[in-house]
Amino acid sequence: MNPVISIRNITKAFRKGLIAVDDVSLDVEEGEFITLLGPSGCGKSTMLRIIAGFEEADSGSIFLAGTDVTDFPPYRREVNMVFQDYALFPHMNVAQNVGYGLRVSGVPKDRIARKVEETLALVELADKADNRPSELSGGQRQRVSLARALARDPKVLLLDEPLSALDANLREAMQVELKHLHEKLGITFVMVTHDQTEALAMADRIVVMKDGKVSQCGTPADLYDKPANPYVARFIGTANFIDGKVMGADDRVVEVQAGAEKLRIARVDGSPASGDVRVCIRPEKLTLVANGVSPPAGENRLSGTVDEILYHGANARVRVAVDGQDPMLVDVQLKSASLRQQLPGIGSPATVCFSRSDAMLFGEDRDR
Amino acid sequence: MKLSTRNRLSAAGILSLPVLWTTVFLFIPYAIIFTYSFYQKQFPTFVPAFQFGNYALIFTDPQYVQVLLRTAKIALIVAACALFLAYPFTYFLVFKIKSPRVRLMLYMAVIVPLWVSYLLRAYTWKTILGSEGVLNSFLVMIGVLDQPSDIFLYNQFSMVVTLTYIFVPFMVMPIYTSMEKIPRNLIEASKDLGVGPFRTFLKVTLPLTTPGIVAGATFTYCLTFGDFIASFLVGGPDGLMVANVITSQFGAALNWPLGSALAIIMLIVVLTIISLSDRVERSGRLDLA
């Protein structure tokens, strides 16, 4: 199947030499929900604006459904954008906003009316057709903006941080709704966000960007379980890092000296087998063992002191200060009140354990 | 003392001076003029009366009707000229100039002349348009004219040029404000929805700058309507404005009642236009945030 969007070596620098997008290539398949994820300034929004045609790339090309649209103005591209702050026309009512793109392209009046009605029903705003945008709530404006973009039956829907202006509850509801809408319509969604939970919850595929480059691209599970570098590991979910030096390696295990401790990490394809390394491990893969209790046999262990406990209801995140390393975050399941009582108190010594196959190993040269 | 009483007292304290000022220097003079407008002329001066003769005279004597119409016409032309100069300029300033410093400098270039005396600026056009003026010298030099012409000065053309020049900042300012307030992404959204630049201008930019246009047109129209200096300096026999007639009624003609009646009519015209434009602006007021 041909990709609906092909991005080929796009580079864009702004004045003052700031490189916003640095040689990005990417294929988006038809019907995919893809998310560009990264902190502010990583070039994700610029990339989206280049796809929409608002920014011109310095080099590289963009294909939409096989057509080279690199030099097309925005009004000749079959993509539509949902803007971050909605960008609704304040001098038009909701129906006029939604029908705007159709009116101008010479669609007959009765067909516009039908399409507007249909699209507004899709976003559950049929009763607001005659309202001005200023009379709507943030969530409703968001839906109008969505309806306006969808009314033109675009090949690709671009969403620029569409949920960032909404409050937390509404944001979660809209995440589900957008996902359902995507499944129902079957068109390609390209969304920009800085919110990793949003990306994990919604996207089929996530493109993690850093400094204008694609850091890693894959399914949410891929990115979480097999991050390509510490940067991705930290950006998707939470990660603990232990700095160390490789002391020896065989086919199955890499031995890492981290301070006084010797850690044994499972060796996988691409594991560094020498030099300085970072061991990366997720908080939920760590076990916390109070002093006096013997840790599970054969596991790596680091001893330290509990210095903070944050309760999240069903679980708690415990921060353990470890000599010579960054503090380790450990997620502890609290399935019963007795487990809660067993949690070591703040200031008490504790041991952090993990199995060799749960840790990931990154070489020093990898993107941090 | 109760807090509400205290608040009321301090509000009264703050307002008292401006209220006093406007009463003494605005409302009372208007009331006097209004009263005078019903007085009767009786050679050599005038006597108190209550009659509508002055108003009747203005609307029946073609001379006055003509002056009123001419003033309205010139004000309209000046407003239109100012709009056609100011709108493209401001559009260029807001949408095409990327550097904020250059934009500010060009904007100031329009505004700064307001700090120069009105009289001086009107006088400048005399030296530009006159038969010994810059324009004539230039046209003779490049050979368009054999000898200096006097067609440029002392007519309605020179008045329109001068008044447009003087009042164009009042058109630029409100249009600039309304244009600057348009979120850039509205224009992007329009293009994103398949609408080309020209129709985007007609459907988005123009409607959203209408309040600025209305305000600017109101300023320039009303200022021109009450102007008498341009006519005095660069106007000819056919350049007489209502305000000139009023000045002469209070001066040489010594017919204060007629002058007052004319002033009241002028006031009504201006107030009508201001309240109309206010209504238009209110109905079009939009939440751009």
PDB file of N, CA and C in Angstrom, chain A residues 15 49 52 54-55 74-77 79-92 97 100-105 132 134 141 148-149 152 158, chain B residues 98-100 182-208 283-289:
ATOM      1  N   ARG A  15      15.356  31.920  10.866  1.00  0.00           N
ATOM      2  CA  ARG A  15      16.426  32.905  10.930  1.00  0.00           C
ATOM      3  C   ARG A  15      17.163  32.748  12.250  1.00  0.00           C
ATOM      4  N   ARG A  49       3.222  21.991  10.347  1.00  0.00           N
ATOM      5  CA  ARG A  49       2.928  23.177   9.544  1.00  0.00           C
ATOM      6  C   ARG A  49       3.526  23.054   8.140  1.00  0.00           C
ATOM      7  N   ALA A  52       1.041  20.954   6.313  1.00  0.00           N
ATOM      8  CA  ALA A  52      -0.150  21.741   5.977  1.00  0.00           C
ATOM      9  C   ALA A  52       0.143  22.781   4.899  1.00  0.00           C
ATOM     10  N   PHE A  54       1.904  25.734   5.647  1.00  0.00           N
ATOM     11  CA  PHE A  54       2.059  27.073   6.226  1.00  0.00           C
ATOM     12  C   PHE A  54       3.519  27.493   6.277  1.00  0.00           C
ATOM     13  N   GLU A  55       4.395  26.501   6.354  1.00  0.00           N
ATOM     14  CA  GLU A  55       5.820  26.801   6.341  1.00  0.00           C
ATOM     15  C   GLU A  55       6.427  26.113   5.126  1.00  0.00           C
ATOM     16  N   PRO A  74      -1.171  26.127   0.897  1.00  0.00           N
ATOM     17  CA  PRO A  74      -2.042  25.342   1.781  1.00  0.00           C
ATOM     18  C   PRO A  74      -3.423  25.066   1.182  1.00  0.00           C
ATOM     19  N   TYR A  75      -3.954  26.056   0.411  1.00  0.00           N
ATOM     20  CA  TYR A  75      -5.322  25.869  -0.073  1.00  0.00           C
ATOM     21  C   TYR A  75      -5.420  24.878  -1.222  1.00  0.00           C
ATOM     22  N   ARG A  76      -4.281  24.345  -1.662  1.00  0.00           N
ATOM     23  CA  ARG A  76      -4.366  23.313  -2.692  1.00  0.00           C
ATOM     24  C   ARG A  76      -3.991  21.932  -2.161  1.00  0.00           C
ATOM     25  N   ARG A  77      -3.847  21.820  -0.845  1.00  0.00           N
ATOM     26  CA  ARG A  77      -3.488  20.520  -0.274  1.00  0.00           C
ATOM     27  C   ARG A  77      -4.720  19.890   0.350  1.00  0.00           C
ATOM     28  N   VAL A  79      -5.365  18.346   2.900  1.00  0.00           N
ATOM     29  CA  VAL A  79      -5.252  18.043   4.319  1.00  0.00           C
ATOM     30  C   VAL A  79      -5.980  19.164   5.054  1.00  0.00           C
ATOM     31  N   ASN A  80      -6.493  18.883   6.220  1.00  0.00           N
ATOM     32  CA  ASN A  80      -7.107  19.934   7.015  1.00  0.00           C
ATOM     33  C   ASN A  80      -6.605  19.859   8.435  1.00  0.00           C
ATOM     34  N   MET A  81      -6.563  21.035   9.034  1.00  0.00           N
ATOM     35  CA  MET A  81      -5.882  21.175  10.321  1.00  0.00           C
ATOM     36  C   MET A  81      -6.882  21.544  11.417  1.00  0.00           C
ATOM     37  N   VAL A  82      -6.681  20.952  12.569  1.00  0.00           N
ATOM     38  CA  VAL A  82      -7.384  21.397  13.779  1.00  0.00           C
ATOM     39  C   VAL A  82      -6.360  22.189  14.575  1.00  0.00           C
ATOM     40  N   PHE A  83      -6.632  23.474  14.752  1.00  0.00           N
ATOM     41  CA  PHE A  83      -5.634  24.352  15.362  1.00  0.00           C
ATOM     42  C   PHE A  83      -5.668  24.260  16.875  1.00  0.00           C
ATOM     43  N   GLN A  84      -4.524  24.571  17.444  1.00  0.00           N
ATOM     44  CA  GLN A  84      -4.372  24.478  18.884  1.00  0.00           C
ATOM     45  C   GLN A  84      -5.388  25.348  19.634  1.00  0.00           C
ATOM     46  N   ASP A  85      -5.528  26.604  19.184  1.00  0.00           N
ATOM     47  CA  ASP A  85      -6.521  27.447  19.845  1.00  0.00           C
ATOM     48  C   ASP A  85      -7.752  27.602  18.954  1.00  0.00           C
ATOM     49  N   TYR A  86      -8.035  26.583  18.218  1.00  0.00           N
ATOM     50  CA  TYR A  86      -9.265  26.397  17.432  1.00  0.00           C
ATOM     51  C   TYR A  86      -9.361  27.243  16.169  1.00  0.00           C
ATOM     52  N   ALA A  87      -8.932  28.524  16.225  1.00  0.00           N
ATOM     53  CA  ALA A  87      -8.964  29.398  15.052  1.00  0.00           C
ATOM     54  C   ALA A  87     -10.324  29.417  14.380  1.00  0.00           C
ATOM     55  N   LEU A  88     -11.388  29.537  15.177  1.00  0.00           N
ATOM     56  CA  LEU A  88     -12.725  29.656  14.585  1.00  0.00           C
ATOM     57  C   LEU A  88     -12.950  31.095  14.150  1.00  0.00           C
ATOM     58  N   PHE A  89     -13.716  31.271  13.062  1.00  0.00           N
ATOM     59  CA  PHE A  89     -13.987  32.626  12.586  1.00  0.00           C
ATOM     60  C   PHE A  89     -15.013  33.271  13.506  1.00  0.00           C
ATOM     61  N   PRO A  90     -14.624  34.347  14.194  1.00  0.00           N
ATOM     62  CA  PRO A  90     -15.523  34.912  15.203  1.00  0.00           C
ATOM     63  C   PRO A  90     -16.752  35.587  14.592  1.00  0.00           C
ATOM     64  N   HIS A  91     -16.657  35.952  13.303  1.00  0.00           N
ATOM     65  CA  HIS A  91     -17.784  36.662  12.697  1.00  0.00           C
ATOM     66  C   HIS A  91     -18.758  35.720  12.006  1.00  0.00           C
ATOM     67  N   MET A  92     -18.581  34.430  12.204  1.00  0.00           N
ATOM     68  CA  MET A  92     -19.503  33.470  11.603  1.00  0.00           C
ATOM     69  C   MET A  92     -20.051  32.574  12.709  1.00  0.00           C
ATOM     70  N   ASN A  97     -19.061  28.438  10.066  1.00  0.00           N
ATOM     71  CA  ASN A  97     -17.675  28.022  10.233  1.00  0.00           C
ATOM     72  C   ASN A  97     -17.438  26.659   9.590  1.00  0.00           C
ATOM     73  N   TYR A 100     -17.678  26.741   5.818  1.00  0.00           N
ATOM     74  CA  TYR A 100     -16.816  27.735   5.157  1.00  0.00           C
ATOM     75  C   TYR A 100     -16.033  27.161   3.980  1.00  0.00           C
ATOM     76  N   GLY A 101     -15.322  26.086   4.238  1.00  0.00           N
ATOM     77  CA  GLY A 101     -14.485  25.507   3.190  1.00  0.00           C
ATOM     78  C   GLY A 101     -15.293  24.966   2.024  1.00  0.00           C
ATOM     79  N   LEU A 102     -16.527  24.557   2.292  1.00  0.00           N
ATOM     80  CA  LEU A 102     -17.368  24.001   1.231  1.00  0.00           C
ATOM     81  C   LEU A 102     -17.962  25.117   0.390  1.00  0.00           C
ATOM     82  N   ARG A 103     -18.400  26.200   1.051  1.00  0.00           N
ATOM     83  CA  ARG A 103     -19.027  27.320   0.346  1.00  0.00           C
ATOM     84  C   ARG A 103     -18.102  27.845  -0.729  1.00  0.00           C
ATOM     85  N   VAL A 104     -16.846  27.982  -0.360  1.00  0.00           N
ATOM     86  CA  VAL A 104     -15.919  28.612  -1.285  1.00  0.00           C
ATOM     87  C   VAL A 104     -15.571  27.691  -2.454  1.00  0.00           C
ATOM     88  N   SER A 105     -15.607  26.385  -2.212  1.00  0.00           N
ATOM     89  CA  SER A 105     -15.266  25.494  -3.316  1.00  0.00           C
ATOM     90  C   SER A 105     -16.462  25.180  -4.204  1.00  0.00           C
ATOM     91  N   ARG A 132     -22.674  31.625  17.990  1.00  0.00           N
ATOM     92  CA  ARG A 132     -21.363  32.179  17.658  1.00  0.00           C
ATOM     93  C   ARG A 132     -20.300  31.413  18.456  1.00  0.00           C
ATOM     94  N   SER A 134     -18.030  32.497  20.233  1.00  0.00           N
ATOM     95  CA  SER A 134     -17.796  33.099  21.549  1.00  0.00           C
ATOM     96  C   SER A 134     -18.812  32.618  22.582  1.00  0.00           C
ATOM     97  N   ARG A 141     -15.870  24.465  21.274  1.00  0.00           N
ATOM     98  CA  ARG A 141     -15.109  25.107  20.197  1.00  0.00           C
ATOM     99  C   ARG A 141     -14.196  24.102  19.530  1.00  0.00           C
ATOM    100  N   ARG A 148     -15.187  21.450  11.327  1.00  0.00           N
ATOM    101  CA  ARG A 148     -14.842  22.288  10.186  1.00  0.00           C
ATOM    102  C   ARG A 148     -13.775  21.620   9.320  1.00  0.00           C
ATOM    103  N   ALA A 149     -12.809  21.002   9.994  1.00  0.00           N
ATOM    104  CA  ALA A 149     -11.742  20.333   9.249  1.00  0.00           C
ATOM    105  C   ALA A 149     -12.271  19.067   8.565  1.00  0.00           C
ATOM    106  N   ARG A 152     -14.583  18.872   4.967  1.00  0.00           N
ATOM    107  CA  ARG A 152     -14.040  18.840   3.608  1.00  0.00           C
ATOM    108  C   ARG A 152     -13.536  17.456   3.207  1.00  0.00           C
ATOM    109  N   LEU A 158      -4.881  16.919  10.280  1.00  0.00           N
ATOM    110  CA  LEU A 158      -3.737  17.328  11.094  1.00  0.00           C
ATOM    111  C   LEU A 158      -4.258  17.939  12.383  1.00  0.00           C
TER     112      LEU A 158
ATOM    113  N   LYS B  98       7.955  41.777   8.402  1.00  0.00           N
ATOM    114  CA  LYS B  98       8.215  40.759   9.424  1.00  0.00           C
ATOM    115  C   LYS B  98       8.878  41.360  10.660  1.00  0.00           C
ATOM    116  N   SER B  99       9.735  42.381  10.434  1.00  0.00           N
ATOM    117  CA  SER B  99      10.495  42.925  11.559  1.00  0.00           C
ATOM    118  C   SER B  99       9.647  43.906  12.356  1.00  0.00           C
ATOM    119  N   PRO B 100       9.468  43.646  13.643  1.00  0.00           N
ATOM    120  CA  PRO B 100       8.662  44.549  14.471  1.00  0.00           C
ATOM    121  C   PRO B 100       9.247  45.953  14.524  1.00  0.00           C
ATOM    122  N   ILE B 182      -6.240  40.599  14.608  1.00  0.00           N
ATOM    123  CA  ILE B 182      -6.678  39.368  13.937  1.00  0.00           C
ATOM    124  C   ILE B 182      -5.654  38.264  14.199  1.00  0.00           C
ATOM    125  N   PRO B 183      -6.072  37.168  14.821  1.00  0.00           N
ATOM    126  CA  PRO B 183      -5.118  36.086  15.029  1.00  0.00           C
ATOM    127  C   PRO B 183      -4.650  35.551  13.677  1.00  0.00           C
ATOM    128  N   ARG B 184      -3.335  35.387  13.556  1.00  0.00           N
ATOM    129  CA  ARG B 184      -2.785  34.933  12.282  1.00  0.00           C
ATOM    130  C   ARG B 184      -3.355  33.586  11.864  1.00  0.00           C
ATOM    131  N   ASN B 185      -3.703  32.758  12.841  1.00  0.00           N
ATOM    132  CA  ASN B 185      -4.135  31.423  12.454  1.00  0.00           C
ATOM    133  C   ASN B 185      -5.537  31.411  11.834  1.00  0.00           C
ATOM    134  N   LEU B 186      -6.274  32.519  11.946  1.00  0.00           N
ATOM    135  CA  LEU B 186      -7.564  32.581  11.246  1.00  0.00           C
ATOM    136  C   LEU B 186      -7.319  32.602   9.750  1.00  0.00           C
ATOM    137  N   ILE B 187      -6.284  33.324   9.357  1.00  0.00           N
ATOM    138  CA  ILE B 187      -5.964  33.413   7.938  1.00  0.00           C
ATOM    139  C   ILE B 187      -5.403  32.075   7.462  1.00  0.00           C
ATOM    140  N   GLU B 188      -4.609  31.455   8.328  1.00  0.00           N
ATOM    141  CA  GLU B 188      -4.107  30.124   7.987  1.00  0.00           C
ATOM    142  C   GLU B 188      -5.260  29.139   7.887  1.00  0.00           C
ATOM    143  N   ALA B 189      -6.197  29.219   8.838  1.00  0.00           N
ATOM    144  CA  ALA B 189      -7.334  28.293   8.827  1.00  0.00           C
ATOM    145  C   ALA B 189      -8.107  28.435   7.522  1.00  0.00           C
ATOM    146  N   SER B 190      -8.289  29.664   7.091  1.00  0.00           N
ATOM    147  CA  SER B 190      -9.027  29.886   5.851  1.00  0.00           C
ATOM    148  C   SER B 190      -8.322  29.230   4.671  1.00  0.00           C
ATOM    149  N   LYS B 191      -7.026  29.422   4.603  1.00  0.00           N
ATOM    150  CA  LYS B 191      -6.277  28.818   3.495  1.00  0.00           C
ATOM    151  C   LYS B 191      -6.280  27.300   3.615  1.00  0.00           C
ATOM    152  N   ASP B 192      -6.200  26.838   4.841  1.00  0.00           N
ATOM    153  CA  ASP B 192      -6.219  25.399   5.086  1.00  0.00           C
ATOM    154  C   ASP B 192      -7.518  24.783   4.575  1.00  0.00           C
ATOM    155  N   LEU B 193      -8.598  25.578   4.632  1.00  0.00           N
ATOM    156  CA  LEU B 193      -9.899  25.066   4.202  1.00  0.00           C
ATOM    157  C   LEU B 193     -10.105  25.250   2.703  1.00  0.00           C
ATOM    158  N   GLY B 194      -9.032  25.527   1.996  1.00  0.00           N
ATOM    159  CA  GLY B 194      -9.094  25.535   0.534  1.00  0.00           C
ATOM    160  C   GLY B 194      -9.421  26.886  -0.067  1.00  0.00           C
ATOM    161  N   VAL B 195      -9.344  27.950   0.724  1.00  0.00           N
ATOM    162  CA  VAL B 195      -9.710  29.269   0.225  1.00  0.00           C
ATOM    163  C   VAL B 195      -8.442  30.048  -0.134  1.00  0.00           C
ATOM    164  N   GLY B 196      -8.403  30.569  -1.351  1.00  0.00           N
ATOM    165  CA  GLY B 196      -7.221  31.289  -1.824  1.00  0.00           C
ATOM    166  C   GLY B 196      -7.042  32.625  -1.125  1.00  0.00           C
ATOM    167  N   PRO B 197      -5.908  33.293  -1.353  1.00  0.00           N
ATOM    168  CA  PRO B 197      -5.589  34.527  -0.619  1.00  0.00           C
ATOM    169  C   PRO B 197      -6.620  35.640  -0.825  1.00  0.00           C
ATOM    170  N   PHE B 198      -7.096  35.805  -2.070  1.00  0.00           N
ATOM    171  CA  PHE B 198      -8.011  36.923  -2.335  1.00  0.00           C
ATOM    172  C   PHE B 198      -9.341  36.733  -1.607  1.00  0.00           C
ATOM    173  N   ARG B 199      -9.891  35.528  -1.701  1.00  0.00           N
ATOM    174  CA  ARG B 199     -11.170  35.287  -1.036  1.00  0.00           C
ATOM    175  C   ARG B 199     -10.993  35.234   0.473  1.00  0.00           C
ATOM    176  N   THR B 200      -9.846  34.802   0.922  1.00  0.00           N
ATOM    177  CA  THR B 200      -9.571  34.851   2.357  1.00  0.00           C
ATOM    178  C   THR B 200      -9.629  36.292   2.840  1.00  0.00           C
ATOM    179  N   PHE B 201      -9.061  37.199   2.025  1.00  0.00           N
ATOM    180  CA  PHE B 201      -9.118  38.616   2.383  1.00  0.00           C
ATOM    181  C   PHE B 201     -10.573  39.084   2.477  1.00  0.00           C
ATOM    182  N   LEU B 202     -11.375  38.731   1.471  1.00  0.00           N
ATOM    183  CA  LEU B 202     -12.768  39.190   1.447  1.00  0.00           C
ATOM    184  C   LEU B 202     -13.600  38.584   2.572  1.00  0.00           C
ATOM    185  N   LYS B 203     -13.317  37.322   2.896  1.00  0.00           N
ATOM    186  CA  LYS B 203     -14.196  36.610   3.833  1.00  0.00           C
ATOM    187  C   LYS B 203     -13.729  36.715   5.274  1.00  0.00           C
ATOM    188  N   VAL B 204     -12.452  36.940   5.479  1.00  0.00           N
ATOM    189  CA  VAL B 204     -11.939  36.933   6.848  1.00  0.00           C
ATOM    190  C   VAL B 204     -11.335  38.290   7.230  1.00  0.00           C
ATOM    191  N   THR B 205     -10.306  38.715   6.497  1.00  0.00           N
ATOM    192  CA  THR B 205      -9.598  39.927   6.893  1.00  0.00           C
ATOM    193  C   THR B 205     -10.510  41.157   6.841  1.00  0.00           C
ATOM    194  N   LEU B 206     -11.214  41.319   5.722  1.00  0.00           N
ATOM    195  CA  LEU B 206     -12.045  42.521   5.561  1.00  0.00           C
ATOM    196  C   LEU B 206     -13.155  42.604   6.616  1.00  0.00           C
ATOM    197  N   PRO B 207     -13.942  41.531   6.807  1.00  0.00           N
ATOM    198  CA  PRO B 207     -14.981  41.634   7.844  1.00  0.00           C
ATOM    199  C   PRO B 207     -14.405  41.910   9.229  1.00  0.00           C
ATOM    200  N   LEU B 208     -13.243  41.365   9.517  1.00  0.00           N
ATOM    201  CA  LEU B 208     -12.689  41.551  10.860  1.00  0.00           C
ATOM    202  C   LEU B 208     -12.049  42.920  11.035  1.00  0.00           C
ATOM    203  N   SER B 283     -22.449  46.224  17.011  1.00  0.00           N
ATOM    204  CA  SER B 283     -23.060  45.009  16.457  1.00  0.00           C
ATOM    205  C   SER B 283     -21.985  44.091  15.889  1.00  0.00           C
ATOM    206  N   GLY B 284     -20.888  44.723  15.440  1.00  0.00           N
ATOM    207  CA  GLY B 284     -19.834  43.905  14.859  1.00  0.00           C
ATOM    208  C   GLY B 284     -18.757  43.526  15.850  1.00  0.00           C
ATOM    209  N   ARG B 285     -18.959  43.915  17.108  1.00  0.00           N
ATOM    210  CA  ARG B 285     -17.896  43.650  18.078  1.00  0.00           C
ATOM    211  C   ARG B 285     -17.784  42.148  18.323  1.00  0.00           C
ATOM    212  N   LEU B 286     -16.582  41.653  18.208  1.00  0.00           N
ATOM    213  CA  LEU B 286     -16.403  40.206  18.249  1.00  0.00           C
ATOM    214  C   LEU B 286     -15.374  39.837  19.279  1.00  0.00           C
ATOM    215  N   ASP B 287     -15.575  38.672  19.781  1.00  0.00           N
ATOM    216  CA  ASP B 287     -14.626  38.147  20.752  1.00  0.00           C
ATOM    217  C   ASP B 287     -13.502  37.455  19.993  1.00  0.00           C
ATOM    218  N   LEU B 288     -12.405  38.163  19.836  1.00  0.00           N
ATOM    219  CA  LEU B 288     -11.310  37.589  19.054  1.00  0.00           C
ATOM    220  C   LEU B 288     -10.385  36.741  19.911  1.00  0.00           C
ATOM    221  N   ALA B 289     -10.566  36.831  21.200  1.00  0.00           N
ATOM    222  CA  ALA B 289      -9.622  36.121  22.075  1.00  0.00           C
ATOM    223  C   ALA B 289      -9.837  34.612  22.013  1.00  0.00           C
TER     224      ALA B 289
END
